[in-house]
mmCIF file of C-alpha atoms in Angstrom:
data_model
loop_
_atom_site.group_PDB
_atom_site.id
_atom_site.type_symbol
_atom_site.label_atom_id
_atom_site.label_comp_id
_atom_site.label_asym_id
_atom_site.label_seq_id
_atom_site.Cartn_x
_atom_site.Cartn_y
_atom_site.Cartn_z
ATOM 1 C CA MET T 1 0.000 0.000 0.000
ATOM 2 C CA ILE T 2 1.318 3.438 -0.975
ATOM 3 C CA GLU T 3 -0.135 6.501 0.717
ATOM 4 C CA GLY T 4 0.106 9.796 -1.135
ATOM 5 C CA GLY T 5 -0.877 13.375 -0.468
ATOM 6 C CA ASN T 6 -3.209 15.445 -2.617
ATOM 7 C CA LEU T 7 -2.643 13.677 -5.958
ATOM 8 C CA THR T 8 -4.204 15.479 -8.898
ATOM 9 C CA PRO T 9 -5.495 13.628 -11.999
ATOM 10 C CA ARG T 10 -2.196 14.561 -13.684
ATOM 11 C CA SER T 11 -0.132 12.790 -11.033
ATOM 12 C CA GLY T 12 1.977 9.996 -12.521
ATOM 13 C CA LEU T 13 1.500 7.760 -9.473
ATOM 14 C CA ARG T 14 -2.273 8.174 -9.555
ATOM 15 C CA ALA T 15 -2.433 7.606 -13.320
ATOM 16 C CA LEU T 16 -0.370 4.426 -12.951
ATOM 17 C CA ALA T 17 -2.606 3.056 -10.193
ATOM 18 C CA GLU T 18 -5.774 3.851 -12.147
ATOM 19 C CA THR T 19 -4.627 2.288 -15.432
ATOM 20 C CA GLU T 20 -2.706 -0.839 -14.396
ATOM 21 C CA ALA T 21 -4.866 -3.951 -13.977
ATOM 22 C CA CYS T 22 -2.888 -5.142 -10.949
ATOM 23 C CA LEU T 23 -3.185 -1.802 -9.118
ATOM 24 C CA ALA T 24 -6.031 0.282 -7.741
ATOM 25 C CA ALA T 25 -6.435 3.845 -6.500
ATOM 26 C CA LEU T 26 -8.604 4.532 -3.482
ATOM 27 C CA PRO T 27 -9.335 8.276 -3.109
ATOM 28 C CA CYS T 28 -9.789 9.542 0.439
ATOM 29 C CA TYR T 29 -11.030 13.113 0.419
ATOM 30 C CA MET T 30 -10.500 15.533 3.269
ATOM 31 C CA ASP T 31 -13.628 17.069 4.768
ATOM 32 C CA ASN T 32 -14.401 20.603 3.623
ATOM 33 C CA GLU T 33 -16.073 23.230 5.792
ATOM 34 C CA ALA T 34 -19.604 22.216 4.768
ATOM 35 C CA ALA T 35 -18.922 18.581 5.651
ATOM 36 C CA ILE T 36 -17.452 19.493 9.037
ATOM 37 C CA GLU T 37 -20.395 21.787 9.787
ATOM 38 C CA GLY T 38 -22.817 18.994 8.895
ATOM 39 C CA LEU T 39 -20.918 16.554 11.102
ATOM 40 C CA VAL T 40 -21.112 18.860 14.120
ATOM 41 C CA GLU T 41 -24.787 19.716 13.659
ATOM 42 C CA SER T 42 -25.916 16.153 13.017
ATOM 43 C CA ALA T 43 -23.973 14.781 15.991
ATOM 44 C CA ALA T 44 -25.429 17.473 18.265
ATOM 45 C CA ARG T 45 -28.950 16.935 16.912
ATOM 46 C CA ALA T 46 -28.676 13.201 17.647
ATOM 47 C CA ARG T 47 -28.150 14.118 21.318
ATOM 48 C CA GLY T 48 -31.035 16.606 21.295
ATOM 49 C CA LEU T 49 -28.724 19.617 21.228
ATOM 50 C CA GLY T 50 -28.437 22.742 19.106
ATOM 51 C CA VAL T 51 -25.294 24.737 18.318
ATOM 52 C CA ASP T 52 -25.004 28.528 18.552
ATOM 53 C CA PRO T 53 -23.820 30.038 15.239
ATOM 54 C CA ASP T 54 -20.712 31.612 16.763
ATOM 55 C CA ALA T 55 -19.823 28.328 18.449
ATOM 56 C CA LEU T 56 -20.335 26.436 15.184
ATOM 57 C CA ASP T 57 -18.061 28.845 13.287
ATOM 58 C CA TRP T 58 -15.399 28.524 15.976
ATOM 59 C CA ILE T 59 -15.558 24.713 15.965
ATOM 60 C CA VAL T 60 -15.445 24.406 12.163
ATOM 61 C CA ASP T 61 -12.379 26.664 12.030
ATOM 62 C CA ARG T 62 -10.544 24.374 14.419
ATOM 63 C CA LEU T 63 -11.364 20.926 13.101
ATOM 64 C CA GLY T 64 -9.187 19.600 10.312
ATOM 65 C CA GLY T 65 -10.116 17.498 7.300
ATOM 66 C CA ASP T 66 -9.605 14.139 9.045
ATOM 67 C CA ARG T 67 -13.102 12.757 9.702
ATOM 68 C CA GLY T 68 -11.998 10.380 12.461
ATOM 69 C CA GLN T 69 -10.165 13.084 14.373
ATOM 70 C CA SER T 70 -13.035 15.537 13.928
ATOM 71 C CA ARG T 71 -15.568 13.011 15.229
ATOM 72 C CA SER T 72 -13.379 12.339 18.249
ATOM 73 C CA GLU T 73 -13.265 16.062 19.085
ATOM 74 C CA VAL T 74 -17.026 16.437 18.611
ATOM 75 C CA ASP T 75 -17.667 13.419 20.845
ATOM 76 C CA LYS T 76 -15.582 15.039 23.593
ATOM 77 C CA LEU T 77 -17.671 18.192 23.298
ATOM 78 C CA LEU T 78 -20.956 16.282 23.472
ATOM 79 C CA LEU T 79 -19.755 14.301 26.486
ATOM 80 C CA TYR T 80 -18.898 17.592 28.190
ATOM 81 C CA LYS T 81 -22.454 18.841 27.604
ATOM 82 C CA GLU T 82 -24.153 15.781 29.073
ATOM 83 C CA GLY T 83 -25.995 16.488 32.275
ATOM 84 C CA ASP T 84 -25.551 20.276 32.421
ATOM 85 C CA GLY T 85 -29.215 20.915 31.635
ATOM 86 C CA SER T 86 -28.553 23.130 28.626
ATOM 87 C CA LYS T 87 -29.840 22.204 25.181
ATOM 88 C CA THR T 88 -27.469 24.469 23.266
ATOM 89 C CA ILE T 89 -23.714 24.257 22.706
ATOM 90 C CA ALA T 90 -22.373 27.762 23.265
ATOM 91 C CA LEU T 91 -19.019 29.257 22.385
ATOM 92 C CA GLY T 92 -17.912 28.909 26.006
ATOM 93 C CA ASP T 93 -18.498 25.147 25.828
ATOM 94 C CA ALA T 94 -16.378 24.858 22.689
ATOM 95 C CA LEU T 95 -13.621 26.964 24.231
ATOM 96 C CA ALA T 96 -13.628 24.827 27.371
ATOM 97 C CA VAL T 97 -13.255 21.535 25.490
ATOM 98 C CA LEU T 98 -11.384 22.380 22.299
ATOM 99 C CA GLY T 99 -9.342 25.334 23.530
ATOM 100 C CA ASP T 100 -6.127 23.346 23.940
ATOM 101 C CA THR T 101 -6.440 22.078 20.384
ATOM 102 C CA ALA T 102 -7.072 25.590 19.118
ATOM 103 C CA ALA T 103 -3.884 26.846 20.761
ATOM 104 C CA ILE T 104 -1.853 24.679 18.385
ATOM 105 C CA GLY T 105 -4.196 24.876 15.401
ATOM 106 C CA ILE T 106 -5.524 27.310 12.860
ATOM 107 C CA ASP T 107 -6.160 29.918 15.545
ATOM 108 C CA ASN T 108 -2.451 30.005 16.310
ATOM 109 C CA VAL T 109 -1.593 30.290 12.619
ATOM 110 C CA ILE T 110 -3.922 33.285 12.240
ATOM 111 C CA ALA T 111 -2.493 34.965 15.326
ATOM 112 C CA ALA T 112 1.131 34.464 14.286
ATOM 113 C CA THR T 113 0.437 35.487 10.683
ATOM 114 C CA PHE T 114 -1.245 38.792 11.453
ATOM 115 C CA ASP T 115 1.128 39.544 14.334
ATOM 116 C CA GLY T 116 4.118 38.966 12.046
ATOM 117 C CA GLU T 117 5.689 36.396 14.389
ATOM 118 C CA LEU T 118 7.572 34.215 11.902
ATOM 119 C CA VAL T 119 9.049 31.688 14.338
ATOM 120 C CA ALA T 120 5.693 31.058 16.012
ATOM 121 C CA LEU T 121 4.097 30.820 12.574
ATOM 122 C CA ASP T 122 6.468 28.035 11.458
ATOM 123 C CA ARG T 123 5.683 26.020 14.583
ATOM 124 C CA ALA T 124 1.936 26.509 14.214
ATOM 125 C CA LEU T 125 1.950 25.525 10.536
ATOM 126 C CA ASP T 126 4.020 22.407 11.238
ATOM 127 C CA ARG T 127 1.521 21.315 13.881
ATOM 128 C CA VAL T 128 -1.545 22.014 11.744
ATOM 129 C CA PHE T 129 -0.284 19.972 8.796
ATOM 130 C CA ALA T 130 1.146 17.201 10.975
ATOM 131 C CA GLU T 131 -2.387 16.689 12.295
ATOM 132 C CA GLY T 132 -3.922 16.544 8.822
ATOM 133 C CA GLY T 133 -4.962 20.174 8.448
ATOM 134 C CA ASN T 134 -6.601 21.154 5.165
ATOM 135 C CA PRO T 135 -4.611 23.899 3.360
ATOM 136 C CA VAL T 136 -7.685 25.314 1.595
ATOM 137 C CA GLN T 137 -9.531 25.463 4.910
ATOM 138 C CA LEU T 138 -6.573 27.362 6.369
ATOM 139 C CA VAL T 139 -6.591 29.836 3.466
ATOM 140 C CA ARG T 140 -10.316 30.429 3.969
ATOM 141 C CA ALA T 141 -9.843 30.967 7.702
ATOM 142 C CA LEU T 142 -7.236 33.624 6.908
ATOM 143 C CA GLN T 143 -9.658 35.175 4.437
ATOM 144 C CA ARG T 144 -12.483 35.324 6.992
ATOM 145 C CA HIS T 145 -10.204 36.996 9.512
ATOM 146 C CA ALA T 146 -8.943 39.511 6.952
ATOM 147 C CA ASP T 147 -12.516 40.164 5.768
ATOM 148 C CA GLN T 148 -13.629 40.982 9.311
ATOM 149 C CA LEU T 149 -10.611 43.207 9.897
ATOM 150 C CA HIS T 150 -11.244 44.996 6.594
ATOM 151 C CA LEU T 151 -14.911 45.559 7.428
ATOM 152 C CA VAL T 152 -14.154 47.012 10.848
ATOM 153 C CA ALA T 153 -11.235 49.088 9.545
ATOM 154 C CA GLY T 154 -13.504 50.484 6.818
ATOM 155 C CA HIS T 155 -16.186 51.533 9.302
ATOM 156 C CA ALA T 156 -13.541 53.024 11.596
ATOM 157 C CA ALA T 157 -11.972 55.008 8.737
ATOM 158 C CA LYS T 158 -15.382 56.386 7.798
ATOM 159 C CA ASP T 159 -16.635 57.220 11.289
ATOM 160 C CA GLY T 160 -13.358 57.751 13.143
ATOM 161 C CA ASN T 161 -14.551 55.442 15.918
ATOM 162 C CA LEU T 162 -13.040 51.988 16.280
ATOM 163 C CA GLU T 163 -15.299 50.922 19.137
ATOM 164 C CA GLY T 164 -18.369 51.911 17.143
ATOM 165 C CA ALA T 165 -17.056 49.993 14.154
ATOM 166 C CA MET T 166 -16.535 46.893 16.310
ATOM 167 C CA PHE T 167 -20.109 47.200 17.576
ATOM 168 C CA LYS T 168 -21.545 47.390 14.040
ATOM 169 C CA ALA T 169 -19.763 44.301 12.736
ATOM 170 C CA ARG T 170 -21.447 40.943 13.194
ATOM 171 C CA GLY T 171 -19.808 37.654 14.034
ATOM 172 C CA LEU T 172 -16.871 39.101 15.944
ATOM 173 C CA PRO T 173 -15.555 37.341 19.052
ATOM 174 C CA ARG T 174 -17.401 38.730 22.040
ATOM 175 C CA GLY T 175 -14.618 38.688 24.602
ATOM 176 C CA GLY T 176 -11.511 37.038 25.975
ATOM 177 C CA PRO T 177 -8.153 36.503 24.255
ATOM 178 C CA VAL T 178 -9.700 36.077 20.787
ATOM 179 C CA ARG T 179 -11.391 39.473 21.060
ATOM 180 C CA GLN T 180 -8.174 41.068 22.320
ATOM 181 C CA ARG T 181 -6.261 39.577 19.419
ATOM 182 C CA PHE T 182 -8.787 40.902 16.914
ATOM 183 C CA GLU T 183 -8.563 44.399 18.366
ATOM 184 C CA ARG T 184 -4.758 44.209 18.218
ATOM 185 C CA HIS T 185 -4.844 43.220 14.575
ATOM 186 C CA VAL T 186 -7.350 45.855 13.493
ATOM 187 C CA ARG T 187 -5.219 48.558 15.124
ATOM 188 C CA ALA T 188 -2.020 47.243 13.513
ATOM 189 C CA TRP T 189 -3.283 46.699 9.963
ATOM 190 C CA PRO T 190 -4.258 49.834 7.976
ATOM 191 C CA LEU T 191 -7.150 49.590 5.543
ATOM 192 C CA ALA T 192 -4.911 49.713 2.451
ATOM 193 C CA ARG T 193 -2.711 46.896 3.736
ATOM 194 C CA LEU T 194 -5.787 44.768 4.469
ATOM 195 C CA SER T 195 -7.081 45.343 0.940
ATOM 196 C CA ALA T 196 -3.766 44.124 -0.449
ATOM 197 C CA ALA T 197 -3.812 41.124 1.904
ATOM 198 C CA LEU T 198 -7.270 40.077 0.710
ATOM 199 C CA GLN T 199 -6.070 40.054 -2.892
ATOM 200 C CA VAL T 200 -3.034 37.963 -1.961
ATOM 201 C CA ILE T 201 -5.292 35.484 -0.127
ATOM 202 C CA LEU T 202 -7.686 35.251 -3.078
ATOM 203 C CA ASP T 203 -4.777 34.589 -5.437
ATOM 204 C CA ALA T 204 -3.561 31.781 -3.150
ATOM 205 C CA GLU T 205 -6.983 30.102 -3.064
ATOM 206 C CA ILE T 206 -7.159 30.228 -6.876
ATOM 207 C CA GLN T 207 -3.680 28.687 -7.076
ATOM 208 C CA CYS T 208 -4.739 25.867 -4.727
ATOM 209 C CA LYS T 209 -7.671 25.024 -6.997
ATOM 210 C CA THR T 210 -6.200 25.503 -10.465
ATOM 211 C CA THR T 211 -2.428 25.155 -10.692
ATOM 212 C CA GLY T 212 -1.847 21.598 -9.496
ATOM 213 C CA LEU T 213 0.933 22.875 -7.236
ATOM 214 C CA PRO T 214 1.105 21.455 -3.678
ATOM 215 C CA ASP T 215 -1.596 23.334 -1.762
ATOM 216 C CA GLU T 216 0.299 22.994 1.510
ATOM 217 C CA ALA T 217 3.256 24.838 -0.004
ATOM 218 C CA ILE T 218 0.930 27.527 -1.368
ATOM 219 C CA SER T 219 -0.711 28.087 2.019
ATOM 220 C CA ARG T 220 2.652 28.184 3.816
ATOM 221 C CA ARG T 221 3.984 30.753 1.376
ATOM 222 C CA LEU T 222 0.795 32.794 1.794
ATOM 223 C CA CYS T 223 1.131 32.877 5.586
ATOM 224 C CA GLN T 224 4.787 33.860 5.395
ATOM 225 C CA ARG T 225 4.063 36.601 2.877
ATOM 226 C CA LEU T 226 1.291 38.037 5.044
ATOM 227 C CA ALA T 227 3.414 37.759 8.178
ATOM 228 C CA GLN T 228 6.096 39.889 6.549
ATOM 229 C CA ALA T 229 3.543 42.716 6.626
ATOM 230 C CA GLY T 230 2.629 42.092 10.281
ATOM 231 C CA PRO T 231 3.593 44.526 13.045
ATOM 232 C CA ALA T 232 6.337 42.393 14.596
ATOM 233 C CA ALA T 233 8.030 41.836 11.237
ATOM 234 C CA ARG T 234 7.792 45.538 10.382
ATOM 235 C CA GLN T 235 9.291 46.450 13.745
ATOM 236 C CA ARG T 236 12.255 44.090 13.228
ATOM 237 C CA ARG T 237 12.947 45.703 9.865
ATOM 238 C CA GLY T 238 12.941 48.933 11.730
#
């Protein structure tokens, strides 16, 4: 048995396995965001539970494309909810159960990327991909974060009031370290730089889908390129 990564139809190894009579190719696709969201909602519904939208977004961002690993994490969350009398999984529940995973997952990549902390970024990326992280999912998580920053920065530039802009935007973290990180990023990234970052992210997603190049390499290069524009990297350059 030979295990490969993301082999495109043009891959020589895949073509050989699909055409030789003595060989066979067994595709195993990573879960995308919609599949992960469906997994979480269906598992919760089977236990008579609902999931708050902000909690669902947070969970989906942190689960990778490995179905077995995702199911294990969801089962831990459902076990945590048993017997507490609540019928809804809130963001606090997800933070309590999956927070340790998030500290070494996509959340850490986003933080290191937009802070410009290159050493921390390398460690976070290594851990994400070692645990089966989906590069396209990572790119989209970066895009969502940049979109939110851009929206808030746009309102703040128009009204001259960052707090008011934060209040207007929907779907932002409501408190704690995630909220503090968001506020740090929106203060450190000017509107023009965020606009440029969104274009770079879009280009990377297109490359992942169309070029046949390794999508892990594309997402790593994207994070490093964005991090070079982060506050810590700019300060080191002086």
